[in-house]
CSV table of C-alpha atoms in Angstrom, one decimal:
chain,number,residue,atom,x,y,z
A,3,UNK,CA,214.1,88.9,-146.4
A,4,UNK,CA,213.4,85.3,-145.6
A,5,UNK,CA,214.3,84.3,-142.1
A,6,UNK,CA,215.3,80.0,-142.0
A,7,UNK,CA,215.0,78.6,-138.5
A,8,UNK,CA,217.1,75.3,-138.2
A,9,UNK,CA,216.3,73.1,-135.9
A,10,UNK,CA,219.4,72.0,-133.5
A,11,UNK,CA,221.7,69.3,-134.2
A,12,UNK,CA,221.0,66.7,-131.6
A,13,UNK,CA,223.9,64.8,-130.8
A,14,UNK,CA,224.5,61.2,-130.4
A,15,UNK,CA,224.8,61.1,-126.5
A,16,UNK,CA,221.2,63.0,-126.7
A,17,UNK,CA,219.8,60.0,-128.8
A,18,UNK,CA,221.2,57.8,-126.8
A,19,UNK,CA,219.2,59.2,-123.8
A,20,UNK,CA,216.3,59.3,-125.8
A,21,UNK,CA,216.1,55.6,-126.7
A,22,UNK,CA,217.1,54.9,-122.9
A,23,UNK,CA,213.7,56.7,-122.1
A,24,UNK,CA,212.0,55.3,-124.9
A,25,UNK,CA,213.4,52.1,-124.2
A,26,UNK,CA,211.4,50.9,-120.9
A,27,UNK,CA,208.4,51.1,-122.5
A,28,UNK,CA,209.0,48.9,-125.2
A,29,UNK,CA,210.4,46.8,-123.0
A,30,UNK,CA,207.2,46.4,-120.8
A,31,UNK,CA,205.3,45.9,-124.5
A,32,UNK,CA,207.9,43.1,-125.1
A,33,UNK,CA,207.5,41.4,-121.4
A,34,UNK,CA,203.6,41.5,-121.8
A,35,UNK,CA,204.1,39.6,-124.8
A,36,UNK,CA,206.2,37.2,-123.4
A,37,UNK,CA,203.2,36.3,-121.0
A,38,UNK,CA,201.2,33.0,-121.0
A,39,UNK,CA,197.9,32.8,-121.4
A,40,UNK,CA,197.5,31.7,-117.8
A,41,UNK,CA,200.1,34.8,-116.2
A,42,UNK,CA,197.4,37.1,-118.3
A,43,UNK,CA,194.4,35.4,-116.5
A,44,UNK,CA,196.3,36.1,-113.0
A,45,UNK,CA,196.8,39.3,-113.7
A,46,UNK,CA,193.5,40.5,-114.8
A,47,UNK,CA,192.1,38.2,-112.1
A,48,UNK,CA,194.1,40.4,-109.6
A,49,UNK,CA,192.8,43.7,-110.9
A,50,UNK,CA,189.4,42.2,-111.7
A,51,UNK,CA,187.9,40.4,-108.8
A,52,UNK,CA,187.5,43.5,-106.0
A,53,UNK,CA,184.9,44.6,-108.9
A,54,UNK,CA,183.5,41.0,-109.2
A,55,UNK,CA,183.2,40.9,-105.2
A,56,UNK,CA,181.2,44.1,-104.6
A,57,UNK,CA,179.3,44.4,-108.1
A,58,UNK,CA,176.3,42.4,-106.5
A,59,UNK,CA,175.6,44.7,-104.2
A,60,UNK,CA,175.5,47.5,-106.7
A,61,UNK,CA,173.6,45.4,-108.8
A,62,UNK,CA,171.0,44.3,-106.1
A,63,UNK,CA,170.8,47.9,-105.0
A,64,UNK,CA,170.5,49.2,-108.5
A,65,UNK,CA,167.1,46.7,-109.0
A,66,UNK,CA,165.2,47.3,-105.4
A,67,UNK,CA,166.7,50.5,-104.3
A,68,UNK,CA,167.8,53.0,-107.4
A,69,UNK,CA,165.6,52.2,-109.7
A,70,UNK,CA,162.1,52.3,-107.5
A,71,UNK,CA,163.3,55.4,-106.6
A,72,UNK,CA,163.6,57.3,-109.8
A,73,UNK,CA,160.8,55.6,-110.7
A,74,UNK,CA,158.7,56.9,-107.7
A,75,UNK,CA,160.0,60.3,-108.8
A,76,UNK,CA,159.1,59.8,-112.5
A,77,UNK,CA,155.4,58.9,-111.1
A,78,UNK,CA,155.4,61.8,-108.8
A,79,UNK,CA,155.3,63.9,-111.6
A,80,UNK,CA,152.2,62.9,-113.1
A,81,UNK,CA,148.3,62.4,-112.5
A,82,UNK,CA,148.7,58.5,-112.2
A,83,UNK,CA,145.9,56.5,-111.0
A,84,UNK,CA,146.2,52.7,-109.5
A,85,UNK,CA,143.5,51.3,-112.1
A,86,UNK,CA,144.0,53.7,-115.5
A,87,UNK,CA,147.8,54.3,-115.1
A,88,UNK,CA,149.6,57.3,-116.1
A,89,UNK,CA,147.6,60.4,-117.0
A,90,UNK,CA,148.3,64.1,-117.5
A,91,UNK,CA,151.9,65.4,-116.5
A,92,UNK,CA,151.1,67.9,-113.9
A,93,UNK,CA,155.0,68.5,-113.1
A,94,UNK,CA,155.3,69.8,-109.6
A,95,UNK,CA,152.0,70.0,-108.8
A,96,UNK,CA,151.7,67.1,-106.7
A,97,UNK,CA,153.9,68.5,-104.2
A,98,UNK,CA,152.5,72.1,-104.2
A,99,UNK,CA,148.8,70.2,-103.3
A,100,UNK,CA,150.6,68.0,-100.7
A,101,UNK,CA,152.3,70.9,-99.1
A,102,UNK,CA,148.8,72.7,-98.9
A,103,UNK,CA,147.0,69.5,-97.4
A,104,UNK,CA,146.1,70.1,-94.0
A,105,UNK,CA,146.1,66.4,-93.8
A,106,UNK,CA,150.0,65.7,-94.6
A,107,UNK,CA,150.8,68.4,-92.2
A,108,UNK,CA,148.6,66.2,-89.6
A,109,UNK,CA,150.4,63.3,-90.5
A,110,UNK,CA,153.9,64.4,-90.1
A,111,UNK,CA,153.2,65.8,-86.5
A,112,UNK,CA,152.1,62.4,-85.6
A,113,UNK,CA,154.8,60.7,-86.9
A,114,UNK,CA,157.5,63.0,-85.3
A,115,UNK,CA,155.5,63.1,-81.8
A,116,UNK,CA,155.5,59.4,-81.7
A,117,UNK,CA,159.5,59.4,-83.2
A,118,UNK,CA,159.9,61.5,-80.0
A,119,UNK,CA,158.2,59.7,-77.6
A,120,UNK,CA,159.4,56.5,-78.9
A,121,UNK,CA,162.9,57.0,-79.5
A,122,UNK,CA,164.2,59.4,-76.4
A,123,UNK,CA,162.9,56.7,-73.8
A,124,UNK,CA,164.3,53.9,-76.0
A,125,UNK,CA,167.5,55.1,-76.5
A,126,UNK,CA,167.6,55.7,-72.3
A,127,UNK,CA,166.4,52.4,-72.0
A,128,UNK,CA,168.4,50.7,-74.4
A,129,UNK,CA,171.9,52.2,-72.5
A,130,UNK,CA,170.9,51.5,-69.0
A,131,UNK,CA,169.9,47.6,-70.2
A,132,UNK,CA,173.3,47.4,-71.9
A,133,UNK,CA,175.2,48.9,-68.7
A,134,UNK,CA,173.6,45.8,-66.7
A,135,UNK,CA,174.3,43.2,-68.8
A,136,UNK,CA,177.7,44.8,-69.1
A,137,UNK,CA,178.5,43.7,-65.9
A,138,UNK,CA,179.5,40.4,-64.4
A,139,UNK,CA,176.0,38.6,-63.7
A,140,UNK,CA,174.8,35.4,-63.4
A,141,UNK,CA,173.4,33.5,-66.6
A,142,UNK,CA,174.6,36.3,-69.1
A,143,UNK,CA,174.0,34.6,-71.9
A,144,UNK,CA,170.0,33.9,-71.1
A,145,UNK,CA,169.8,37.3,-70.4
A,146,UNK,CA,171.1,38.9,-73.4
A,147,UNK,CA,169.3,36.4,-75.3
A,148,UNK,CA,166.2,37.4,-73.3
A,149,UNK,CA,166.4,40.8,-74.1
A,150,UNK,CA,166.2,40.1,-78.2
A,151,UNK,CA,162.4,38.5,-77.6
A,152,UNK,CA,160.6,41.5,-78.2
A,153,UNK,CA,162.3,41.8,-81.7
A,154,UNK,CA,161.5,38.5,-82.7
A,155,UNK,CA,157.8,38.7,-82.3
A,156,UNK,CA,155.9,39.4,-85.3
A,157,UNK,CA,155.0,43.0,-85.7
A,158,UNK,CA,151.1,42.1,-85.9
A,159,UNK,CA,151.1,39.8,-83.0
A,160,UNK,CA,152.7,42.7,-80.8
A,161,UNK,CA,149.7,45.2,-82.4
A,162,UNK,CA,147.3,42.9,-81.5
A,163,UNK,CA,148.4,42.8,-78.3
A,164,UNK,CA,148.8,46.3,-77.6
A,165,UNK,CA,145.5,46.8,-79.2
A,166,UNK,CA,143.5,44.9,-76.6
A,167,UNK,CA,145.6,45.9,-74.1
A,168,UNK,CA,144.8,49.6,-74.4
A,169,UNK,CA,141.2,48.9,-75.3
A,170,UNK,CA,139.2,51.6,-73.6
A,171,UNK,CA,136.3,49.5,-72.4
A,172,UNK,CA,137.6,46.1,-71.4
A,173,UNK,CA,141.7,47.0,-72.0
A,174,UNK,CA,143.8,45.6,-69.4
A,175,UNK,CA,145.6,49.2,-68.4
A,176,UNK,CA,142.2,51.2,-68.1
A,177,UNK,CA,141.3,47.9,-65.9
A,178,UNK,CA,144.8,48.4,-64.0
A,179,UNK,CA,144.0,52.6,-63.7
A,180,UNK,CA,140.2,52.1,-62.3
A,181,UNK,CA,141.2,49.5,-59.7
A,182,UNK,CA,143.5,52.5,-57.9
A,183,UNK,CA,140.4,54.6,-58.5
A,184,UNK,CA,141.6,56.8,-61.6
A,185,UNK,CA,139.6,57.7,-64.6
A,186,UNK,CA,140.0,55.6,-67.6
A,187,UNK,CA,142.1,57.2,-70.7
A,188,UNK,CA,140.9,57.5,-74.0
A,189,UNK,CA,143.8,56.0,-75.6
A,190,UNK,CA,142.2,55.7,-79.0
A,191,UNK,CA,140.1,58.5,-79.9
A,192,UNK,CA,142.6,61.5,-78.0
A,193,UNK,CA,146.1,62.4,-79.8
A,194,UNK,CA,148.2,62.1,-77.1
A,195,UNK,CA,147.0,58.8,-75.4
A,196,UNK,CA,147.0,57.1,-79.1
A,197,UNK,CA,150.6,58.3,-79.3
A,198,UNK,CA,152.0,57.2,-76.1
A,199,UNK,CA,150.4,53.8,-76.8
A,200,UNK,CA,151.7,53.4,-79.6
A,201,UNK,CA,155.0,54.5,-79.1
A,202,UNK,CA,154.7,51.8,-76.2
A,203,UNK,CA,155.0,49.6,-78.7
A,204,UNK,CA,158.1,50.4,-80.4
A,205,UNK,CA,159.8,50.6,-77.4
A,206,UNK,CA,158.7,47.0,-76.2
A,207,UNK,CA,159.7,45.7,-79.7
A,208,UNK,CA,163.2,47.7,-80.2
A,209,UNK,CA,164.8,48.1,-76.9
A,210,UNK,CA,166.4,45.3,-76.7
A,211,UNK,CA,167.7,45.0,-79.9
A,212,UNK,CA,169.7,48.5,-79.7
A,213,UNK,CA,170.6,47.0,-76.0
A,214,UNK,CA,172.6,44.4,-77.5
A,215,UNK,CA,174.3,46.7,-80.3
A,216,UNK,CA,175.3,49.1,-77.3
A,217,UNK,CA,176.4,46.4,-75.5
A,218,UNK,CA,178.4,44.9,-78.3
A,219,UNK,CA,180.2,48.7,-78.3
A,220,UNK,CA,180.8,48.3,-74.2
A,221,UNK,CA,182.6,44.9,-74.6
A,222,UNK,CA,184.9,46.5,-76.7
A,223,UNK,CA,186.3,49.2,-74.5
A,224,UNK,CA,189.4,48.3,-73.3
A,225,UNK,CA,189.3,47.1,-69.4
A,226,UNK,CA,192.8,48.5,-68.6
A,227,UNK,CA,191.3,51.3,-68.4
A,228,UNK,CA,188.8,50.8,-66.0
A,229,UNK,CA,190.5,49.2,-64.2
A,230,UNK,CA,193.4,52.6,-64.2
A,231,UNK,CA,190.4,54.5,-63.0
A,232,UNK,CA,189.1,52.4,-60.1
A,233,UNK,CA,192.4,52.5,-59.1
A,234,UNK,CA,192.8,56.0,-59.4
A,235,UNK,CA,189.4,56.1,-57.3
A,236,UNK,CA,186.9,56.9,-60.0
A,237,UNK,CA,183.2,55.2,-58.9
A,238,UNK,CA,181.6,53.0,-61.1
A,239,UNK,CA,179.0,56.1,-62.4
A,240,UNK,CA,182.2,58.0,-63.1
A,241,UNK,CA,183.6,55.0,-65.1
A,242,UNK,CA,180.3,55.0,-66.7
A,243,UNK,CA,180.1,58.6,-68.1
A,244,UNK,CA,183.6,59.6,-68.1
A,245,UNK,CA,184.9,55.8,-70.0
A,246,UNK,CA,181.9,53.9,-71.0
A,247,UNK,CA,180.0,56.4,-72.6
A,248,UNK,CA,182.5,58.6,-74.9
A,249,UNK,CA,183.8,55.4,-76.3
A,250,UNK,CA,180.5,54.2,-77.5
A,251,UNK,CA,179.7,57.2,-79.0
A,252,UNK,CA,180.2,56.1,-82.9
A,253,UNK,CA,177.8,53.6,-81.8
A,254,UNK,CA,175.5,56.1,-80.2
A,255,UNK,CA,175.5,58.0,-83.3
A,256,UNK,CA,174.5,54.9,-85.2
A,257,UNK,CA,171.7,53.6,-82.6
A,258,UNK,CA,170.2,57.4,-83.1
A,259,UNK,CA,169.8,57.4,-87.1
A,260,UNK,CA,168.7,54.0,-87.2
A,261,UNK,CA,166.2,54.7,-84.7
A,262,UNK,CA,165.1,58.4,-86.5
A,263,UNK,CA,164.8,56.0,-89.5
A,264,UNK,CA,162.8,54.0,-88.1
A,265,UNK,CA,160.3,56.3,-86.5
A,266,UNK,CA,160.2,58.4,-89.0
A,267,UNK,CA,158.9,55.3,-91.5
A,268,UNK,CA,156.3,53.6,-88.8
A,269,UNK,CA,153.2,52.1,-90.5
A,270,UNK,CA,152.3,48.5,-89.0
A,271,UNK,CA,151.5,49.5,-85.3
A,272,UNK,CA,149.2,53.0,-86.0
A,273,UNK,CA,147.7,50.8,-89.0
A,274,UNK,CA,146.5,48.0,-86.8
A,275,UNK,CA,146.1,49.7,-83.1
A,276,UNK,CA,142.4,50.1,-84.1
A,277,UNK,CA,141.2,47.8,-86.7
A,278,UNK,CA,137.4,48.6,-86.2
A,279,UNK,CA,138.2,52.5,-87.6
A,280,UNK,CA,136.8,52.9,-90.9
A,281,UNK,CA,139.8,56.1,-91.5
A,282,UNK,CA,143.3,54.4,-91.0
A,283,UNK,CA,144.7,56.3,-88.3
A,284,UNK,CA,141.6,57.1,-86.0
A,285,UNK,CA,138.1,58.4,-86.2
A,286,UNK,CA,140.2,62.1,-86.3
A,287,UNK,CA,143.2,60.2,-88.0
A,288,UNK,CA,144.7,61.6,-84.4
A,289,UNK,CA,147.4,58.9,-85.2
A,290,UNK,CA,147.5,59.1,-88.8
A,291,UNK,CA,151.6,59.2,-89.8
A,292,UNK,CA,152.7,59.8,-92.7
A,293,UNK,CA,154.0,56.2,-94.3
A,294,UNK,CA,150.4,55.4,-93.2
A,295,UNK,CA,149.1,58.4,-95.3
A,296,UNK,CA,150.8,57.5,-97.9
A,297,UNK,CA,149.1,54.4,-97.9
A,298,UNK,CA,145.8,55.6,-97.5
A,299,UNK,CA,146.6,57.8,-100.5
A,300,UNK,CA,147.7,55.2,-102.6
A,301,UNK,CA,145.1,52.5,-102.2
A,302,UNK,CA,142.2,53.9,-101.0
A,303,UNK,CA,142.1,57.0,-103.6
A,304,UNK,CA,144.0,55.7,-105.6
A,305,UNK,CA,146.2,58.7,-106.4
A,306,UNK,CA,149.9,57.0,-107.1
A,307,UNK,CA,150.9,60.4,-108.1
A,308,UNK,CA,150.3,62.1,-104.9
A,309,UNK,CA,151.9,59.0,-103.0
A,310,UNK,CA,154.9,59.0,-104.8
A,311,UNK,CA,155.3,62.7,-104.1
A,312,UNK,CA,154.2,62.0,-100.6
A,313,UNK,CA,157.2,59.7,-100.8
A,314,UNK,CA,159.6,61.8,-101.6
A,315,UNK,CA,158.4,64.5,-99.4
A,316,UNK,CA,159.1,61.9,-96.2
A,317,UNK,CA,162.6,60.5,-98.5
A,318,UNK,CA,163.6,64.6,-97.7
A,319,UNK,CA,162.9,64.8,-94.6
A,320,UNK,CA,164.4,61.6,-93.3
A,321,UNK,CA,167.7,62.7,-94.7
A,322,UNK,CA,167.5,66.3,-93.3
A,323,UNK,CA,167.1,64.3,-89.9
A,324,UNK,CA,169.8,62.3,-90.8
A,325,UNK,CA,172.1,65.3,-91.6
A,326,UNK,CA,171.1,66.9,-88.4
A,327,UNK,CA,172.0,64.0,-86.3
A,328,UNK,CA,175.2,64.1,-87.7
A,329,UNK,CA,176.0,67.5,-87.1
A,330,UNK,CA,174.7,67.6,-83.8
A,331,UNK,CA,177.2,64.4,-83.1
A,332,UNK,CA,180.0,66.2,-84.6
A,333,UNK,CA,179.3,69.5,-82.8
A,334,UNK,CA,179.3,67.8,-79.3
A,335,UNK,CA,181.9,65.6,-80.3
A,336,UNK,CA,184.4,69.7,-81.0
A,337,UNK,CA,182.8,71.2,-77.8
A,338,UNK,CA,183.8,67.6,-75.7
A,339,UNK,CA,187.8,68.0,-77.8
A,340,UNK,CA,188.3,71.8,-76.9
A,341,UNK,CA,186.3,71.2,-73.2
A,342,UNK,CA,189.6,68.3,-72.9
A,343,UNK,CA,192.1,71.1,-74.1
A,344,UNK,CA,191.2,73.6,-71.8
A,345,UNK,CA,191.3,71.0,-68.9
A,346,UNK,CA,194.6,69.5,-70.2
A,347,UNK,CA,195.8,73.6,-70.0
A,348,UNK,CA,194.7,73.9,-67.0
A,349,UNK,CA,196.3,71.4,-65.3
A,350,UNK,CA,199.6,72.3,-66.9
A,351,UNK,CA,199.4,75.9,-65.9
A,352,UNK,CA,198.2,75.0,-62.2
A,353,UNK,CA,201.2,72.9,-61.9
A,354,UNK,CA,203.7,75.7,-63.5
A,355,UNK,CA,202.4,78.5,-60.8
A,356,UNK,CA,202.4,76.1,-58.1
A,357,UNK,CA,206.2,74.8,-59.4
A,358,UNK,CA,207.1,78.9,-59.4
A,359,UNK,CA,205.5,79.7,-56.0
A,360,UNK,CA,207.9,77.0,-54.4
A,361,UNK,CA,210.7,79.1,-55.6
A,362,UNK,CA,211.4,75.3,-58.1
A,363,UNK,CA,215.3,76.6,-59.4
A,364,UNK,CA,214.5,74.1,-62.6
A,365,UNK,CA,211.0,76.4,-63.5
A,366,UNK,CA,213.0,79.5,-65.0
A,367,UNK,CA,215.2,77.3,-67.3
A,368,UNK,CA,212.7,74.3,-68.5
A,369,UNK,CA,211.0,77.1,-69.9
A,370,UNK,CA,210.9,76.1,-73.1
A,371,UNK,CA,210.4,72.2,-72.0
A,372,UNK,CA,207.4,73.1,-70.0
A,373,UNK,CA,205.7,74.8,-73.5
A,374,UNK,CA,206.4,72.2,-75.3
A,375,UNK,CA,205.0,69.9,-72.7
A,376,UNK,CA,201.8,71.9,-72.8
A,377,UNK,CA,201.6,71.4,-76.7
A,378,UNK,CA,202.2,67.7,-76.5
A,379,UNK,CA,199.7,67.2,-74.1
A,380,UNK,CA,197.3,69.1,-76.3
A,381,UNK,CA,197.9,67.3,-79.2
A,382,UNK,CA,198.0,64.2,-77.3
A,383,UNK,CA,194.2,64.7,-75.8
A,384,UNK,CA,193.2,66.2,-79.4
A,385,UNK,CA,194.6,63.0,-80.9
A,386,UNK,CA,193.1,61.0,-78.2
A,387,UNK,CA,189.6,62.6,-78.6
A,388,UNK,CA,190.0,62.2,-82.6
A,389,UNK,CA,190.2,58.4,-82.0
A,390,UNK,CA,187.8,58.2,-79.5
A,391,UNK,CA,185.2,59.8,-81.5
């Protein structure tokens, strides 16, 4: 037995909904037609352009940035020498000897001791000039402008500088240190001097510059509310942590990875703080970082393959340093929101007991008011705290 399926009858008020759906399209076909040339060239000039606008950056970035990378990674992976080009592919191998070189290991303590000693008293230093010329002084403008000297001096010129000043025999600090009949300091052949002097120099140089960033971020704090908490009695230190500080704190966050950035990627000052060493980075290479490394790897051995790994070995670790800033910034910024809260509670609940202990008639029934009071002003500081931070 043959079973025939027939299809239903569609009716004319069904094909007449049909082509009504149908219909729209063909009439935007028909209306794109009906376009001039010149309503065409608007129209793709409208969608177009935003591409146009940012595709040199891409491209820019694709040339110095993208490409130099993979390419620093293709090298990596081969025995390439500076003079004879590539050789043998050795794969991984580059990084399993740089992570067994005693010598990388001594480079990247050096580099994140004089990170830490340069970029803690920096950042401290770089706030409290900011707070200063934050407030109404005399000749602001000289002042700020004075402040962004340092940065405009030539690397070299400030090594050089430096260099003679911490000279161990005729230096001028070592002069300064026996005149109030203390020893001199080694400050080139120990680790720890050479570090401290050198991150002397990145402080002198960068200071100033994160000053006027942080106090581009305290102008724009709103006065009115200063101003609400002088009158409300608040000091000008409790304006200062409680105001000044938590709004800036984007900024902070910014000010910190450039810095770790930074420090991590120092070369110029440890290359030239002893020019008479035959080993860049001291006698010991006490002061040897790691860009510095690097270059000692690269143009002195001439092993571009274990540069490049060395490269990408310091590419890693600059963004785990980066993720960890940001974590650590997002963390306090939770613990400072749910700190809020629990004051915000607080508050409310002292004023509900002491509102019940006076026997108030209205506590019992604004019950259900007071609660929803309580979560309002909890969403209110959370919302506050999300746009603060």
């Amino acid at each position: 037995m043959t079973t025939v399926t027939t299809p239903p009858a569609t009716s004319a008020s069904d094909r007449g909904r049909g082509d009504d759906r149908r219909r729209p399209d063909r009439n935007d076909r028909d209306a794109r037609r009906a376009l001039t040339f010149r309503q065409k060239l608007n129209r793709f000039d409208v969608k177009a352009s935003p591409y146009f606008y940012v595709a040199p950056f891409f491209i820019l970035f694709g040339l110095v940035g993208l490409f130099p990378l993979v390419y620093t990674f293709v090298v990596s992976l081969n025995k390439w020498n500076l003079l004879t080009g590539p050789g043998e592919w050795v794969g991984l191998g580059n990084y399993v000897t740089e992570l067994n070189d005693p010598f990388f290991w001594n480079s990247l303590f050096n580099t994140v001791s004089i990170f830490l000693l340069s970029a803690i008293p920096q950042l401290i230093g770089a706030v409290f000039i900011a707070a200063i010329l934050d407030q109404n002084i005399r000749g602001k403008t000289f002042w700020r402008m004075s402040v962004l000297i340092p940065y405009v001096v030539t690397p070299v010129a400030v090594t050089l500088i430096f260099s003679s000043a911490f000279d161990e025999k005729y230096g001028l600090i070592n002069n300064l240190l026996q005149s109030f009949h203390l020893s001199p300091i080694n400050w080139k052949t120990e680790t720890f001097p050479s570090h401290v002097a050198i991150a002397s120099m990145v402080n002198w140089r960068w200071t100033g510059y994160n000053a006027l960033i942080l106090l581009a971020a305290m102008q724009a704090v709103p006065r009115d509310i200063h101003e609400s908490a002088a009158l409300d009695g608040a000091g000008s230190f409790r304006r200062f942590f409680s105001i000044t500080l938590p709004s800036i704190r984007p900024t902070m966050i910014f000010v910190i990875i450039t810095a770790t950035i930074g420090g991590l990627q120092i070369f110029t000052e440890p290359k030239l703080f002893n020019p008479s060493s035959a080993v860049p980075g001291g006698p010991q290479r006490q002061y040897q970082t790691t860009v510095l490394y690097l270059w000692d790897m690269a143009f002195n051995r001439q092993n571009f393959g274990r540069a490049s790994a060395i490269a990408w070995l310091l590419f890693i670790i600059i963004v785990l340093f980066g993720v960890l800033n940001f974590l650590i910034s997002r963390r306090i910024a939770s613990t400072e929101n749910r700190l809020h809260k629990k004051r915000t509670a607080r508050k409310i609940a002292r004023h509900q007991s002491a509102s019940a202990a006076a026997g108030d008639p209205a506590t019992d029934t604004d019950t259900d008011i007071t609660d929803a009071q309580t979560e309002g002003g909890l969403a209110l500081a959370a919302a506050a705290e999300e746009k603060r931070s």
